[in-house]
Coordinates of N, CA, C and O in Angstrom, one line a residue:
A903 N 0.8 -1.3 0.1 CA 0.0 -0.1 -0.1 C 0.8 1.3 0.2 O 0.5 2.4 -0.5
Q904 N 2.2 1.3 0.6 CA 2.9 2.3 0.8 C 3.2 2.8 -0.5 O 3.3 3.8 -0.8
I905 N 3.5 1.6 -1.4 CA 4.3 2.0 -2.8 C 3.1 2.4 -3.8 O 3.4 3.4 -4.5
I906 N 2.2 1.9 -3.8 CA 1.1 2.1 -4.5 C 0.4 3.4 -4.3 O -0.2 4.1 -5.2
N907 N 0.2 3.8 -2.9 CA -0.4 5.3 -2.5 C 0.5 6.2 -2.5 O 0.1 7.3 -2.2
R908 N 1.9 6.3 -2.9 CA 2.7 7.3 -2.8 C 2.7 8.2 -4.0 O 2.2 7.9 -5.0
P909 N 3.1 9.3 -3.7 CA 2.9 10.4 -4.7 C 3.8 10.2 -6.1 O 4.8 9.4 -5.9
K910 N 3.4 10.7 -7.0 CA 4.2 10.5 -8.4 C 5.5 11.0 -8.1 O 5.7 12.1 -7.5
Q911 N 6.5 10.4 -8.7 CA 8.0 10.9 -8.7 C 8.4 10.8 -10.1 O 8.2 9.9 -10.9
G912 N 9.4 11.7 -10.5 CA 10.0 11.8 -12.0 C 11.1 10.8 -11.3 O 11.5 10.3 -10.6
F913 N 11.9 10.8 -12.8 CA 13.0 10.0 -12.6 C 14.4 10.6 -13.5 O 13.7 11.2 -14.5
P914 N 15.3 10.7 -13.3 CA 16.4 11.4 -13.8 C 16.7 10.7 -15.1 O 16.7 9.3 -15.3
I915 N 17.0 11.5 -16.2 CA 17.5 11.0 -17.3 C 18.9 11.5 -17.5 O 19.1 12.6 -17.2
P916 N 19.9 10.7 -18.1 CA 21.4 11.1 -18.4 C 21.5 12.0 -19.4 O 22.3 11.7 -20.3
I917 N 21.0 13.0 -19.5 CA 21.1 14.1 -20.7 C 22.6 14.5 -20.6 O 23.2 14.4 -21.8
D918 N 23.2 14.8 -19.5 CA 24.7 15.2 -19.7 C 25.4 14.0 -20.1 O 26.3 14.4 -20.9
R919 N 25.3 12.5 -19.7 CA 26.0 11.7 -20.5 C 25.7 11.6 -22.0 O 26.5 11.2 -22.5
W920 N 24.4 11.5 -22.2 CA 24.1 11.5 -23.6 C 24.8 12.5 -24.5 O 25.2 12.3 -25.7
L921 N 24.8 13.8 -24.0 CA 25.4 14.8 -24.9 C 26.9 14.7 -25.0 O 27.7 15.5 -25.8
R922 N 27.5 13.7 -24.0 CA 29.0 13.7 -24.2 C 29.2 12.2 -25.1 O 30.5 12.0 -25.4
A923 N 28.3 11.5 -25.3 CA 28.3 10.4 -26.2 C 27.6 10.3 -27.3 O 27.7 10.9 -28.3
E924 N 26.3 9.5 -27.2 CA 25.3 9.3 -28.2 C 24.8 10.4 -28.9 O 24.7 10.5 -30.2
A925 N 24.6 11.6 -28.4 CA 23.9 12.7 -28.9 C 25.1 13.8 -29.2 O 24.6 15.0 -29.4
S926 N 26.3 13.4 -28.9 CA 27.4 14.6 -29.2 C 27.3 15.1 -30.4 O 27.5 16.1 -30.8
P927 N 27.1 14.2 -31.8 CA 27.1 14.6 -32.9 C 26.0 15.6 -33.4 O 26.2 16.5 -34.0
L928 N 24.8 15.2 -32.8 CA 23.6 16.1 -32.8 C 24.0 17.5 -32.2 O 23.6 18.4 -32.9
M929 N 24.6 17.3 -31.0 CA 24.7 18.6 -30.4 C 25.6 19.4 -31.1 O 25.5 20.6 -31.3
Q930 N 26.7 19.1 -31.7 CA 27.7 19.7 -32.3 C 27.1 20.2 -33.7 O 27.8 21.4 -34.2
E931 N 26.2 19.3 -34.2 CA 25.8 20.1 -35.7 C 24.8 21.2 -35.3 O 24.6 22.0 -36.0
M932 N 23.7 21.1 -34.5 CA 22.9 21.6 -34.0 C 23.3 23.2 -33.4 O 22.8 24.2 -33.5
L933 N 24.6 23.1 -32.6 CA 25.0 24.2 -32.1 C 26.5 24.8 -32.5 O 27.1 25.4 -31.8
C934 N 26.8 24.4 -33.7 CA 28.0 24.8 -34.4 C 28.1 26.3 -34.6 O 27.0 27.0 -34.6
Q935 N 29.0 26.9 -34.7 CA 29.2 28.1 -34.7 C 28.6 29.1 -36.0 O 27.8 30.0 -35.7
K936 N 28.6 28.3 -36.9 CA 28.1 28.8 -38.4 C 26.6 28.9 -38.1 O 25.8 29.7 -38.3
V937 N 25.7 27.8 -37.3 CA 24.3 27.7 -37.0 C 24.0 28.9 -36.2 O 23.2 29.6 -36.4
I938 N 24.7 28.9 -35.0 CA 24.4 29.9 -34.1 C 24.5 31.6 -34.7 O 23.6 32.1 -34.3
E939 N 25.6 31.8 -35.5 CA 25.7 33.0 -36.1 C 24.8 33.2 -37.2 O 24.2 34.4 -37.2
S940 N 24.3 32.2 -37.8 CA 23.1 32.5 -38.8 C 21.8 33.0 -38.3 O 21.1 33.7 -38.8
R941 N 21.7 32.6 -37.0 CA 20.5 33.1 -36.4 C 20.6 34.5 -35.8 O 19.5 35.0 -35.9
G942 N 21.9 34.8 -35.2 CA 21.8 36.2 -34.9 C 21.4 36.4 -33.5 O 21.1 37.6 -33.2
L943 N 21.1 35.4 -32.8 CA 20.6 35.6 -31.6 C 21.3 35.5 -30.2 O 21.2 36.0 -29.3
L944 N 22.0 34.6 -30.5 CA 23.1 34.1 -29.5 C 24.7 34.4 -29.7 O 24.9 34.7 -30.8
N945 N 25.4 34.6 -28.9 CA 26.8 34.7 -28.6 C 27.4 33.4 -29.0 O 27.5 32.4 -28.3
A946 N 27.9 33.1 -30.4 CA 28.4 31.7 -30.8 C 29.6 31.5 -30.1 O 29.7 30.3 -29.7
K947 N 30.7 32.5 -29.5 CA 31.9 32.0 -28.8 C 31.3 31.3 -27.6 O 31.9 30.4 -27.0
Y948 N 30.3 31.9 -26.9 CA 29.8 31.6 -25.7 C 29.1 30.3 -25.5 O 29.6 29.2 -24.9
V949 N 28.4 30.1 -26.8 CA 27.9 28.7 -26.9 C 28.8 27.5 -27.1 O 29.0 26.3 -26.5
E950 N 29.9 27.9 -28.0 CA 31.1 27.2 -28.3 C 31.6 26.8 -27.0 O 32.1 25.5 -26.9
Q951 N 32.0 27.7 -26.0 CA 32.7 27.4 -24.7 C 31.6 26.3 -24.0 O 32.3 25.4 -23.4
L952 N 30.4 26.5 -23.9 CA 29.5 25.7 -23.3 C 29.7 24.4 -23.8 O 29.8 23.3 -22.8
V953 N 29.6 24.2 -25.0 CA 29.8 22.5 -25.7 C 31.1 22.4 -25.3 O 31.0 20.9 -25.0
A954 N 32.2 22.9 -25.6 CA 33.5 22.5 -25.3 C 33.8 22.0 -23.7 O 34.1 21.1 -23.5
Q955 N 33.4 22.9 -22.8 CA 33.3 22.6 -21.3 C 32.7 21.4 -20.9 O 33.1 20.5 -20.3
H956 N 31.5 21.2 -21.7 CA 30.6 19.8 -21.4 C 31.4 18.8 -21.9 O 31.5 17.7 -21.2
L957 N 31.6 18.8 -23.0 CA 32.3 17.5 -23.9 C 33.5 17.3 -23.0 O 34.0 16.0 -22.9
R958 N 34.3 18.1 -22.5 CA 35.7 17.8 -21.7 C 35.4 17.4 -20.4 O 36.3 17.1 -19.8
G959 N 34.2 17.5 -19.9 CA 33.9 17.3 -18.5 C 34.3 18.1 -17.4 O 34.1 17.9 -16.4
Y960 N 34.4 19.4 -17.9 CA 34.9 20.6 -16.9 C 33.5 21.0 -16.2 O 33.7 21.4 -15.0
A961 N 32.6 20.9 -16.9 CA 31.3 21.2 -16.2 C 29.9 20.7 -16.7 O 30.3 20.1 -18.0
D962 N 28.9 20.5 -16.2 CA 27.8 20.0 -16.5 C 26.8 21.2 -17.0 O 26.1 21.5 -16.3
H963 N 26.7 21.4 -18.5 CA 25.9 22.2 -19.1 C 24.6 21.6 -19.7 O 24.1 22.2 -20.7
S964 N 24.3 20.4 -19.5 CA 23.5 19.8 -20.1 C 22.2 20.4 -20.2 O 21.3 20.4 -21.2
T965 N 21.7 21.0 -19.3 CA 20.3 21.6 -19.2 C 20.3 22.7 -20.3 O 19.4 23.1 -20.8
Q966 N 21.4 23.6 -20.1 CA 21.3 25.0 -21.1 C 21.5 24.4 -22.6 O 20.9 24.9 -23.5
L967 N 22.5 23.3 -22.9 CA 22.6 22.9 -24.2 C 21.6 22.2 -24.6 O 21.2 22.3 -26.0
W968 N 20.7 21.4 -23.8 CA 19.6 20.7 -24.2 C 18.5 21.7 -24.7 O 17.8 21.6 -25.6
G969 N 18.4 22.8 -24.0 CA 17.5 24.0 -24.3 C 17.9 24.6 -25.5 O 17.0 24.9 -26.5
L970 N 19.2 24.7 -25.8 CA 19.8 25.5 -27.3 C 19.3 24.5 -28.4 O 18.9 24.9 -29.3
I971 N 19.6 23.1 -28.2 CA 19.3 22.2 -29.0 C 17.8 22.3 -29.4 O 17.3 22.0 -30.5
S972 N 16.8 22.2 -28.6 CA 15.6 22.3 -28.6 C 15.1 23.5 -29.3 O 14.2 23.5 -30.3
L973 N 16.0 24.6 -29.1 CA 15.4 26.0 -29.7 C 15.8 25.8 -31.2 O 15.1 26.3 -32.1
E974 N 16.9 25.3 -31.5 CA 17.5 25.0 -32.8 C 16.4 24.4 -33.6 O 16.1 24.7 -34.7
M975 N 16.1 23.2 -33.0 CA 15.2 22.2 -33.6 C 13.7 23.0 -33.9 O 13.2 22.8 -34.9
W976 N 13.3 23.7 -33.0 CA 12.1 24.6 -33.1 C 12.2 25.6 -34.2 O 11.3 25.6 -35.1
F977 N 13.5 26.3 -34.3 CA 13.4 27.1 -35.4 C 13.3 26.3 -37.0 O 12.8 26.7 -37.6
Q978 N 14.2 25.2 -37.0 CA 14.4 24.5 -38.1 C 12.8 24.1 -38.6 O 12.4 24.1 -39.7
R979 N 11.9 23.4 -37.4 CA 10.5 23.2 -37.8 C 9.7 24.2 -38.0 O 8.9 23.9 -38.9
F980 N 9.6 25.2 -37.3 CA 8.5 26.3 -37.4 C 8.9 27.4 -38.0 O 8.0 28.1 -38.7
I981 N 10.2 27.8 -38.4 CA 10.6 29.1 -38.8 C 11.2 28.8 -40.2 O 10.9 29.4 -41.2
D982 N 12.2 27.8 -40.3 CA 12.7 27.5 -41.6 C 12.1 26.9 -42.6 O 12.3 26.8 -43.7
S983 N 11.0 26.0 -42.1 CA 10.8 24.8 -43.2 C 9.2 24.9 -42.9 O 8.7 25.0 -41.9
S984 N 8.4 24.7 -43.9 CA 6.8 24.4 -43.9 C 6.7 22.9 -44.0 O 5.6 22.4 -43.9
S985 N 7.7 21.8 -44.1 CA 7.6 20.6 -44.3 C 7.5 19.9 -43.0 O 7.8 20.5 -41.9
P986 N 6.7 18.9 -42.7 CA 6.3 18.5 -41.4 C 7.7 17.7 -40.7 O 8.6 16.9 -41.6
A987 N 7.9 17.9 -39.5 CA 8.8 17.4 -38.8 C 10.3 17.1 -39.5 O 10.5 16.0 -39.5
P988 N 11.0 18.2 -39.7 CA 12.3 17.9 -40.1 C 13.3 17.4 -39.3 O 13.1 17.5 -38.1
S989 N 14.2 16.5 -39.7 CA 15.5 16.2 -38.8 C 16.4 17.0 -38.9 O 16.3 18.1 -39.7
P990 N 17.4 17.0 -38.1 CA 18.5 18.0 -37.9 C 19.3 18.0 -39.3 O 19.8 19.2 -39.7
R991 N 19.2 17.1 -40.0 CA 19.8 17.2 -41.4 C 19.0 17.6 -42.5 O 19.5 18.0 -43.6
N992 N 17.7 17.9 -42.3 CA 16.9 18.7 -43.5 C 16.0 19.6 -42.9 O 15.1 20.0 -43.6
G993 N 16.5 20.0 -42.0 CA 15.8 21.6 -41.6 C 16.2 22.7 -42.2 O 15.8 22.7 -43.3
S994 N 16.9 23.5 -41.6 CA 16.8 24.7 -42.3 C 18.1 24.9 -43.3 O 18.3 25.4 -44.1
I995 N 19.0 23.7 -43.2 CA 20.2 23.7 -44.0 C 19.8 22.5 -44.9 O 19.9 21.1 -44.5
P996 N 20.1 22.7 -46.4 CA 19.9 21.3 -47.2 C 20.9 20.3 -46.9 O 22.0 20.6 -46.5
A997 N 20.5 19.1 -47.3 CA 21.4 18.0 -47.0 C 22.7 18.3 -48.0 O 22.6 18.6 -48.8
G998 N 23.9 17.9 -47.2 CA 24.9 17.9 -47.8 C 25.5 19.1 -47.8 O 26.7 19.6 -48.5
E999 N 24.9 20.1 -47.2 CA 25.4 21.7 -47.1 C 25.4 22.0 -45.8 O 25.2 23.3 -45.5
L1000 N 25.7 21.2 -44.9 CA 25.9 21.5 -43.3 C 27.1 22.4 -43.2 O 28.1 22.2 -43.9
P1001 N 26.7 23.4 -42.4 CA 28.1 24.6 -42.4 C 29.1 24.0 -41.3 O 30.1 24.8 -41.2
C1002 N 29.0 23.1 -40.7 CA 30.0 22.5 -39.6 C 30.7 21.4 -40.2 O 30.2 20.6 -40.8

């Protein structure tokens, strides 16, 4: 009864680890200097520092980086393209023409 009636609990997901391993190529593609500069909204050098520090394990910037990746995906989906659900490779930048 104690387990069944307890309040809901979230569970942590290892975003920090994912961004250093499996999702590292996605992060580096979505947050490369040319992509960030093309938006004209963020300081590309600062974002580059966040990515580098995170990848080297100097700091855990996973929350900020995940937010920036999500923002770039949102831009690609809703601002750059009218096609449904673009992937990172077919959003704002034509395939084969990735700037990074």
